[in-house]
Tab-separated table of C-alpha atoms in Angstrom:
chain	number	residue	atom	x	y	z
J	21	UNK	CA	64.235	101.369	92.084
J	22	UNK	CA	62.006	100.936	94.400
J	23	UNK	CA	64.598	103.867	97.494
J	24	UNK	CA	62.291	102.980	100.138
J	25	UNK	CA	63.012	98.643	100.100
J	26	UNK	CA	66.651	99.801	99.611
J	27	UNK	CA	66.524	101.281	102.452
J	28	UNK	CA	64.778	98.268	104.554
J	29	UNK	CA	67.253	95.828	102.169
J	30	UNK	CA	69.854	97.678	103.891
J	31	UNK	CA	68.741	98.340	107.206
J	32	UNK	CA	67.673	94.699	107.034
J	33	UNK	CA	71.426	93.676	106.506
J	34	UNK	CA	72.927	95.676	109.464
J	35	UNK	CA	70.368	93.504	111.091
J	36	UNK	CA	72.020	90.788	109.993
J	37	UNK	CA	74.825	90.797	112.099
J	38	UNK	CA	74.994	87.542	114.172
J	39	UNK	CA	73.870	85.646	110.836
J	40	UNK	CA	77.232	87.030	109.633
J	41	UNK	CA	79.238	85.576	112.722
J	42	UNK	CA	77.527	82.704	112.836
J	43	UNK	CA	78.473	81.512	108.722
J	44	UNK	CA	81.743	83.053	109.721
J	45	UNK	CA	82.538	80.898	112.297
J	46	UNK	CA	80.692	77.503	110.230
J	47	UNK	CA	83.088	78.784	107.701
J	48	UNK	CA	86.312	78.615	109.642
J	49	UNK	CA	85.626	76.156	111.211
J	50	UNK	CA	85.737	73.233	108.399
J	51	UNK	CA	89.482	73.251	106.787
J	52	UNK	CA	88.822	73.449	102.933
J	53	UNK	CA	92.683	73.321	101.949
J	54	UNK	CA	93.234	70.963	98.228
J	55	UNK	CA	95.149	68.017	98.703
J	56	UNK	CA	98.465	69.851	97.205
J	57	UNK	CA	98.521	70.681	100.886
J	58	UNK	CA	97.319	67.549	102.385
J	59	UNK	CA	93.789	68.766	102.620
J	60	UNK	CA	90.366	67.012	101.507
J	61	UNK	CA	89.177	69.514	99.696
J	62	UNK	CA	85.758	71.404	100.337
J	63	UNK	CA	82.989	69.629	99.900
J	64	UNK	CA	82.256	68.929	104.127
J	65	UNK	CA	82.367	73.240	104.402
J	66	UNK	CA	80.447	73.158	100.954
J	67	UNK	CA	77.652	71.200	102.568
J	68	UNK	CA	77.624	73.044	105.419
J	69	UNK	CA	77.520	75.780	103.387
J	70	UNK	CA	74.609	74.099	101.804
J	71	UNK	CA	73.034	73.561	105.553
J	72	UNK	CA	73.064	77.116	106.938
J	73	UNK	CA	70.856	78.559	103.645
J	74	UNK	CA	68.890	75.762	103.822
J	75	UNK	CA	68.175	76.819	107.545
J	76	UNK	CA	68.162	79.894	106.133
J	77	UNK	CA	64.831	79.739	103.973
J	78	UNK	CA	66.223	78.803	100.330
J	79	UNK	CA	64.756	75.516	98.633
J	80	UNK	CA	66.643	73.084	97.726
J	81	UNK	CA	65.146	73.553	93.954
J	82	UNK	CA	67.234	76.654	93.956
J	83	UNK	CA	70.768	74.771	93.721
J	84	UNK	CA	72.675	73.303	91.569
J	85	UNK	CA	76.292	71.607	91.754
J	86	UNK	CA	78.690	70.789	89.007
J	87	UNK	CA	81.019	68.806	90.523
J	88	UNK	CA	83.932	67.562	89.066
J	89	UNK	CA	86.050	64.291	89.560
J	90	UNK	CA	88.965	64.326	91.390
J	91	UNK	CA	90.003	60.724	93.032
J	92	UNK	CA	92.926	62.995	95.737
J	93	UNK	CA	90.094	63.597	97.713
J	94	UNK	CA	87.800	61.452	99.604
J	95	UNK	CA	84.298	62.361	98.449
J	96	UNK	CA	85.565	61.943	95.334
J	97	UNK	CA	84.767	65.690	94.121
J	98	UNK	CA	85.543	69.563	93.951
J	99	UNK	CA	82.225	71.221	94.623
J	100	UNK	CA	81.251	74.160	92.875
J	101	UNK	CA	78.099	75.079	93.732
J	102	UNK	CA	74.859	78.110	92.874
J	103	UNK	CA	72.710	79.175	93.996
J	104	UNK	CA	69.747	81.266	92.071
J	105	UNK	CA	67.051	83.010	93.503
J	106	UNK	CA	64.703	84.606	90.094
J	107	UNK	CA	64.714	88.281	89.461
J	108	UNK	CA	62.114	90.432	87.490
J	109	UNK	CA	63.988	90.083	84.484
J	110	UNK	CA	64.742	86.229	83.893
J	111	UNK	CA	66.864	86.854	80.961
J	112	UNK	CA	70.216	87.924	82.520
J	113	UNK	CA	71.865	87.812	85.591
J	114	UNK	CA	74.568	89.179	88.856
J	115	UNK	CA	77.180	86.984	89.751
J	116	UNK	CA	78.926	87.173	92.712
J	117	UNK	CA	81.918	84.484	92.593
J	118	UNK	CA	83.652	83.391	96.156
J	119	UNK	CA	86.068	80.330	96.488
J	120	UNK	CA	85.649	77.615	99.403
J	121	UNK	CA	89.266	76.544	99.588
J	122	UNK	CA	91.957	78.456	101.544
J	123	UNK	CA	94.507	78.390	102.433
J	124	UNK	CA	97.171	76.194	104.836
J	125	UNK	CA	97.780	77.928	108.941
J	126	UNK	CA	101.779	78.489	108.389
J	127	UNK	CA	103.240	78.187	111.443
J	128	UNK	CA	101.379	77.967	114.763
J	129	UNK	CA	103.057	80.344	116.613
J	130	UNK	CA	101.900	83.526	114.676
J	131	UNK	CA	98.962	83.356	115.836
J	132	UNK	CA	97.406	84.591	119.362
J	133	UNK	CA	94.863	81.941	119.137
J	134	UNK	CA	92.989	78.439	116.637
J	135	UNK	CA	93.544	79.585	113.097
J	136	UNK	CA	90.106	77.549	112.383
J	137	UNK	CA	88.263	78.901	115.008
J	138	UNK	CA	86.492	82.547	115.076
J	139	UNK	CA	87.316	85.287	117.244
J	140	UNK	CA	85.942	88.217	116.924
J	141	UNK	CA	86.247	91.574	118.408
J	142	UNK	CA	82.864	93.459	118.520
J	143	UNK	CA	84.941	96.870	120.339
J	144	UNK	CA	87.000	96.499	116.789
J	145	UNK	CA	84.628	94.875	114.536
J	146	UNK	CA	87.898	92.299	113.534
J	147	UNK	CA	87.226	88.886	113.275
J	148	UNK	CA	90.510	86.592	112.634
J	149	UNK	CA	90.292	83.433	112.080
J	150	UNK	CA	91.846	80.871	108.369
J	151	UNK	CA	90.415	81.889	105.395
J	152	UNK	CA	87.702	84.921	106.963
J	153	UNK	CA	89.188	87.253	104.294
J	154	UNK	CA	89.855	84.590	101.744
J	155	UNK	CA	87.637	84.636	100.175
J	156	UNK	CA	84.715	83.931	103.202
J	157	UNK	CA	84.716	87.805	103.551
J	158	UNK	CA	83.037	87.902	99.961
J	159	UNK	CA	81.400	84.894	100.375
J	160	UNK	CA	79.327	86.581	102.969
J	161	UNK	CA	78.854	89.839	101.570
J	162	UNK	CA	77.036	88.294	98.838
J	163	UNK	CA	74.707	85.951	100.683
J	164	UNK	CA	74.383	88.592	103.372
J	165	UNK	CA	72.702	91.022	100.063
J	166	UNK	CA	71.134	88.133	99.035
J	167	UNK	CA	69.517	87.127	102.150
J	168	UNK	CA	67.756	90.775	103.131
J	169	UNK	CA	66.143	90.360	99.535
J	170	UNK	CA	64.818	87.255	100.914
J	171	UNK	CA	63.679	87.648	104.173
J	172	UNK	CA	62.403	92.226	103.029
J	173	UNK	CA	59.943	88.995	100.157
J	174	UNK	CA	61.855	92.019	97.326
J	175	UNK	CA	62.534	90.498	93.491
J	176	UNK	CA	65.846	90.862	92.644
J	177	UNK	CA	64.901	92.605	89.295
J	178	UNK	CA	67.048	90.482	87.098
J	179	UNK	CA	68.222	87.029	88.291
J	180	UNK	CA	70.948	86.834	91.272
J	181	UNK	CA	73.422	83.692	91.098
J	182	UNK	CA	76.136	83.127	94.269
J	183	UNK	CA	78.519	81.204	93.135
J	184	UNK	CA	81.060	78.712	95.278
J	185	UNK	CA	83.693	77.415	93.638
J	186	UNK	CA	86.442	75.205	94.191
J	187	UNK	CA	90.597	75.293	94.231
J	188	UNK	CA	91.207	78.978	93.235
J	189	UNK	CA	94.237	78.913	95.604
J	190	UNK	CA	95.947	76.265	93.461
J	191	UNK	CA	95.368	77.042	89.784
J	192	UNK	CA	91.299	76.925	89.503
J	193	UNK	CA	91.209	73.639	87.518
J	194	UNK	CA	88.881	72.026	89.583
J	195	UNK	CA	86.786	75.359	89.167
J	196	UNK	CA	86.036	78.330	87.750
J	197	UNK	CA	88.152	76.351	84.783
J	198	UNK	CA	85.935	73.705	84.779
J	199	UNK	CA	82.858	75.165	84.769
J	200	UNK	CA	84.053	77.400	81.872
J	201	UNK	CA	85.403	74.499	79.872
J	202	UNK	CA	82.636	71.611	80.312
J	203	UNK	CA	79.634	74.064	81.872
J	204	UNK	CA	79.856	77.314	79.580
J	205	UNK	CA	76.282	77.704	78.973
J	206	UNK	CA	75.210	78.224	82.335
J	207	UNK	CA	76.602	81.764	81.923
J	208	UNK	CA	75.056	84.710	79.609
J	209	UNK	CA	76.697	87.258	78.078
J	210	UNK	CA	74.924	89.479	79.292
J	211	UNK	CA	75.799	88.878	82.855
J	212	UNK	CA	77.085	90.993	85.342
J	213	UNK	CA	79.878	88.715	86.866
J	214	UNK	CA	81.025	90.453	90.174
J	215	UNK	CA	84.594	88.762	92.103
J	216	UNK	CA	84.620	89.917	95.794
J	217	UNK	CA	87.951	88.386	96.437
J	218	UNK	CA	90.392	91.732	95.902
J	219	UNK	CA	90.348	94.835	96.474
J	220	UNK	CA	91.312	98.120	99.213
J	221	UNK	CA	90.613	99.200	103.078
J	222	UNK	CA	88.585	101.896	101.388
J	223	UNK	CA	86.340	99.528	99.358
J	224	UNK	CA	87.233	102.134	95.662
J	225	UNK	CA	88.683	100.659	93.489
J	226	UNK	CA	87.282	98.214	90.645
J	227	UNK	CA	89.863	95.814	89.559
J	228	UNK	CA	89.560	94.932	85.706
J	229	UNK	CA	92.558	93.878	84.255
J	230	UNK	CA	95.215	91.710	84.697
J	231	UNK	CA	99.058	91.775	84.060
J	232	UNK	CA	100.438	88.978	81.742
J	233	UNK	CA	102.010	85.780	84.455
J	234	UNK	CA	104.787	83.442	82.977
J	235	UNK	CA	106.908	82.131	85.842
J	236	UNK	CA	109.851	80.345	84.230
J	237	UNK	CA	111.931	77.426	85.499
J	238	UNK	CA	115.256	77.683	84.945
J	239	UNK	CA	118.293	74.779	84.027
J	240	UNK	CA	122.019	75.587	83.253
J	241	UNK	CA	124.111	72.955	81.955
J	242	UNK	CA	127.755	73.032	82.800
J	243	UNK	CA	130.522	71.235	83.300
J	244	UNK	CA	132.002	70.401	87.282
J	245	UNK	CA	134.403	70.615	88.290
J	246	UNK	CA	136.982	71.647	91.274
J	247	UNK	CA	137.350	75.061	92.246
J	248	UNK	CA	141.046	75.340	92.120
J	249	UNK	CA	140.406	74.968	88.107
J	250	UNK	CA	137.083	76.447	86.826
J	251	UNK	CA	138.443	76.355	82.849
J	252	UNK	CA	138.723	73.088	83.042
J	253	UNK	CA	134.924	73.204	83.381
J	254	UNK	CA	131.971	75.406	82.432
J	255	UNK	CA	130.085	77.103	85.501
J	256	UNK	CA	126.935	76.472	85.409
J	257	UNK	CA	125.530	78.539	88.579
J	258	UNK	CA	127.895	81.747	86.788
J	259	UNK	CA	125.681	81.849	83.418
J	260	UNK	CA	122.731	81.679	85.029
J	261	UNK	CA	123.244	84.415	86.658
J	262	UNK	CA	124.447	86.179	83.618
J	263	UNK	CA	121.627	84.622	82.741
J	264	UNK	CA	119.218	86.209	85.227
J	265	UNK	CA	120.444	88.936	84.827
J	266	UNK	CA	119.994	89.753	81.331
J	267	UNK	CA	116.465	87.838	81.460
J	268	UNK	CA	115.530	91.217	83.859
J	269	UNK	CA	117.278	93.835	81.493
J	270	UNK	CA	113.857	92.890	79.854
J	271	UNK	CA	111.890	95.724	81.936
J	272	UNK	CA	113.958	97.994	79.580
J	273	UNK	CA	113.027	96.094	76.692
J	274	UNK	CA	109.471	95.590	77.157
J	275	UNK	CA	108.948	99.129	78.485
J	276	UNK	CA	106.257	100.623	78.014
J	277	UNK	CA	103.982	102.187	81.100
J	278	UNK	CA	100.019	101.825	82.073
J	279	UNK	CA	99.039	103.551	84.819
J	280	UNK	CA	95.579	101.619	85.266
J	281	UNK	CA	99.245	98.749	86.881
J	282	UNK	CA	100.984	99.701	90.420
J	283	UNK	CA	103.904	99.249	89.175
J	284	UNK	CA	103.130	100.711	86.254
J	285	UNK	CA	105.583	98.736	83.412
J	286	UNK	CA	105.900	94.687	82.954
J	287	UNK	CA	108.481	93.257	85.662
J	288	UNK	CA	111.137	90.310	84.926
J	289	UNK	CA	112.592	89.641	88.260
J	290	UNK	CA	114.569	86.190	89.307
J	291	UNK	CA	113.868	84.528	92.357
J	292	UNK	CA	113.614	80.902	93.752
J	293	UNK	CA	117.023	79.117	93.450
J	294	UNK	CA	117.748	75.927	93.978
J	295	UNK	CA	120.756	74.307	95.860
J	296	UNK	CA	123.538	73.152	93.800
J	297	UNK	CA	126.702	71.523	94.813
J	298	UNK	CA	127.692	70.567	98.512
J	299	UNK	CA	130.732	72.186	98.629
J	300	UNK	CA	132.512	75.945	98.243
J	301	UNK	CA	135.071	73.998	96.030
J	302	UNK	CA	133.106	73.217	94.019
J	303	UNK	CA	132.549	74.805	90.412
J	304	UNK	CA	128.967	73.580	90.212
J	305	UNK	CA	127.936	72.063	86.552
J	306	UNK	CA	124.327	71.934	87.448
J	307	UNK	CA	122.194	75.844	88.322
J	308	UNK	CA	117.825	75.551	88.196
J	309	UNK	CA	116.108	79.699	89.655
J	310	UNK	CA	113.267	80.468	88.425
J	311	UNK	CA	111.899	83.677	87.258
J	312	UNK	CA	108.521	85.763	88.188
J	313	UNK	CA	107.324	87.863	84.941
J	314	UNK	CA	104.377	90.600	85.036
J	315	UNK	CA	104.419	91.594	82.044
J	316	UNK	CA	101.133	94.541	80.654
J	317	UNK	CA	98.608	93.342	78.257
J	318	UNK	CA	100.208	95.466	75.646
J	319	UNK	CA	102.281	92.079	75.422
J	320	UNK	CA	101.864	88.748	74.174
J	321	UNK	CA	103.340	85.961	75.965
J	322	UNK	CA	104.679	84.507	72.186
J	323	UNK	CA	106.196	87.406	72.241
J	324	UNK	CA	107.576	87.810	75.573
J	325	UNK	CA	108.757	83.939	75.191
J	326	UNK	CA	110.532	84.741	71.602
J	327	UNK	CA	112.851	87.905	73.399
J	328	UNK	CA	114.038	84.429	76.553
J	329	UNK	CA	115.451	82.772	73.812
J	330	UNK	CA	116.816	85.034	72.178
J	331	UNK	CA	118.471	86.270	75.629
J	332	UNK	CA	118.903	82.443	75.996
J	333	UNK	CA	121.072	82.028	73.135
J	334	UNK	CA	123.809	84.582	73.764
J	335	UNK	CA	123.794	83.307	77.318
J	336	UNK	CA	124.815	79.052	75.909
J	337	UNK	CA	126.755	80.459	73.366
J	338	UNK	CA	129.373	82.998	75.510
J	339	UNK	CA	129.497	80.386	78.321
J	340	UNK	CA	129.243	77.062	76.650
J	341	UNK	CA	126.151	75.491	78.548
J	342	UNK	CA	122.803	74.538	78.047
J	343	UNK	CA	119.377	76.211	79.432
J	344	UNK	CA	116.126	74.129	79.225
J	345	UNK	CA	113.345	76.414	80.068
J	346	UNK	CA	109.795	75.188	82.131
J	347	UNK	CA	106.766	77.349	81.917
J	348	UNK	CA	106.467	76.935	85.795
J	349	UNK	CA	103.104	78.933	84.554
J	350	UNK	CA	101.946	81.446	81.890
J	351	UNK	CA	98.334	83.189	81.645
J	352	UNK	CA	97.465	85.983	79.557
J	353	UNK	CA	94.390	87.522	79.783
J	354	UNK	CA	91.967	90.568	77.716
J	355	UNK	CA	91.502	93.938	79.935
J	356	UNK	CA	87.531	94.581	81.200
J	357	UNK	CA	86.655	97.946	79.724
J	358	UNK	CA	85.980	100.629	82.391
J	359	UNK	CA	82.762	101.296	80.412
J	360	UNK	CA	81.956	97.840	80.292
J	361	UNK	CA	78.104	97.876	81.913
J	362	UNK	CA	79.206	95.293	85.492
J	363	UNK	CA	81.772	98.040	85.734
J	364	UNK	CA	79.908	101.056	85.492
J	365	UNK	CA	77.040	99.388	87.584
J	366	UNK	CA	79.017	99.173	90.271
J	367	UNK	CA	80.717	102.570	90.200
J	368	UNK	CA	76.819	103.111	90.673
J	369	UNK	CA	76.320	101.451	93.568
J	370	UNK	CA	79.243	102.453	95.527
J	371	UNK	CA	77.957	106.022	94.794
J	372	UNK	CA	74.950	105.998	95.479
J	373	UNK	CA	74.976	103.657	99.583
J	374	UNK	CA	78.395	104.703	100.456
J	375	UNK	CA	79.346	107.793	98.167
J	376	UNK	CA	82.314	106.187	97.078
J	377	UNK	CA	84.007	107.357	93.383
J	378	UNK	CA	85.240	103.503	92.227
J	379	UNK	CA	88.947	103.833	90.725
J	380	UNK	CA	89.216	101.101	87.691
J	381	UNK	CA	93.290	99.243	88.374
J	382	UNK	CA	95.342	96.952	87.223
J	383	UNK	CA	96.978	94.347	89.163
J	384	UNK	CA	100.291	91.898	88.770
J	385	UNK	CA	98.541	88.847	90.324
J	386	UNK	CA	96.162	86.346	88.983
J	387	UNK	CA	92.126	85.825	90.200
J	388	UNK	CA	89.567	83.814	88.212
J	389	UNK	CA	88.682	86.999	86.428
J	390	UNK	CA	91.073	86.107	83.908
J	391	UNK	CA	89.554	82.862	82.818
J	392	UNK	CA	86.381	84.336	82.367
J	393	UNK	CA	87.696	87.397	80.255
J	394	UNK	CA	89.645	84.702	77.965
J	395	UNK	CA	85.895	83.089	76.730
J	396	UNK	CA	84.768	86.888	76.401
J	397	UNK	CA	83.079	87.267	79.747
J	398	UNK	CA	83.234	90.578	81.285
J	399	UNK	CA	84.228	90.863	85.290
J	400	UNK	CA	85.196	92.938	87.879
J	401	UNK	CA	87.111	91.845	90.646
J	402	UNK	CA	85.848	94.383	94.181
J	403	UNK	CA	85.632	94.499	97.514
J	404	UNK	CA	86.372	96.413	101.049
J	405	UNK	CA	89.290	94.483	102.710
J	406	UNK	CA	92.720	95.238	103.877
J	407	UNK	CA	94.102	92.301	102.019
J	408	UNK	CA	95.700	90.068	104.585
J	409	UNK	CA	95.248	87.274	102.924
J	410	UNK	CA	97.301	83.770	103.407
J	411	UNK	CA	99.029	86.244	106.127
J	412	UNK	CA	99.671	85.368	110.251
J	413	UNK	CA	95.726	86.264	112.248
J	414	UNK	CA	94.293	86.397	109.133
J	415	UNK	CA	90.945	89.443	109.594
J	416	UNK	CA	87.876	91.237	108.133
J	417	UNK	CA	86.313	93.359	109.423
J	418	UNK	CA	82.109	93.086	110.052
J	419	UNK	CA	81.264	96.199	108.977
J	420	UNK	CA	83.368	95.878	105.546
J	421	UNK	CA	81.041	92.968	105.148
J	422	UNK	CA	77.566	94.875	106.019
J	423	UNK	CA	78.963	97.290	103.456
J	424	UNK	CA	79.917	95.481	100.541
J	425	UNK	CA	76.482	93.173	100.933
J	426	UNK	CA	74.566	96.718	101.050
J	427	UNK	CA	75.801	97.366	97.855
J	428	UNK	CA	75.902	94.019	96.107
J	429	UNK	CA	72.073	94.479	97.021
J	430	UNK	CA	71.897	98.176	95.349
J	431	UNK	CA	73.392	95.977	92.163
J	432	UNK	CA	71.086	93.313	93.272
J	433	UNK	CA	67.515	95.785	93.331
J	434	UNK	CA	68.792	98.811	90.341
């Protein structure tokens, strides 16, 4: 890589501050919420983004659109847009993937202004608004890095592809899952995939693995009776409580530790509880609760399912009830190797551009990285952020966008 060229690009990125703010303002002003949140999808936001990019010098031939049909939104589709800039080596691509959709703002009384209008504090560099961090920070970083290369007439070392996805907040069925099922050929086995949708305030962690996720809805059916006659019924609530404790005890059964994660062990936590009876003097015959399981990758979901079924049978026999299980969510994926090309390249970029020594980590949450890994594509999740996504007064810092854009530019050019 020509160091002089990189310094020119790095300085150009710093000079694009006004464009960063402009793009954040455009994106934030369009509430790209999923139908599940009462929204109209991402089409309007995607069109505004494409218009911005065309105005900045990219041309129509560099865009590819992969629309997934969805009759619930007015456009009829959920858009997935790819911007490609060819590199010297056209046989390999660096991907930067970000999602267009956002979550609702929630309680408006907890916001100090309109969630859909960017507020920028010049002194601190803080940008506030719904979506500015999740995932517009990563989106804008990728755009800024590539825009700087174009403005300085620098050809990247290989192809650069910016993917703007739909539907990340509600399972990615219309986003990355759709692309992998219907258009897997767009990804190359040697491509480097970076997803700037998670990280830490220093920008030093690179997420390479996720715990397997299993969300269970547990429906216990007993026999309702009067509170004074418990012997005439079968207390579904009591049986449910016993089962919740027994399922939580699986943390002691699946007891391996992995320091890549925090916490470094598998968790089985009872969470949501549905109401059962209306008054205190009724023994409930039905009870419903939920369990959130986050399992280290060393255990398969089938192994966990078998243990759950065994413990359910114990409760059914002890209390004379029937237990039905429904999987609300189930996801498992292999890890990206800490020695994979994408991790090594990103780690070197962080060290070269900002003197940051990268640290591979695993997380308990789910990202689109898991979907890619299941198809055999290594993916690294990374960004410099405070992780305030989904919160009131969501924010990011413009200096982090600039910093991450410079890191990405190094990856594009090296």
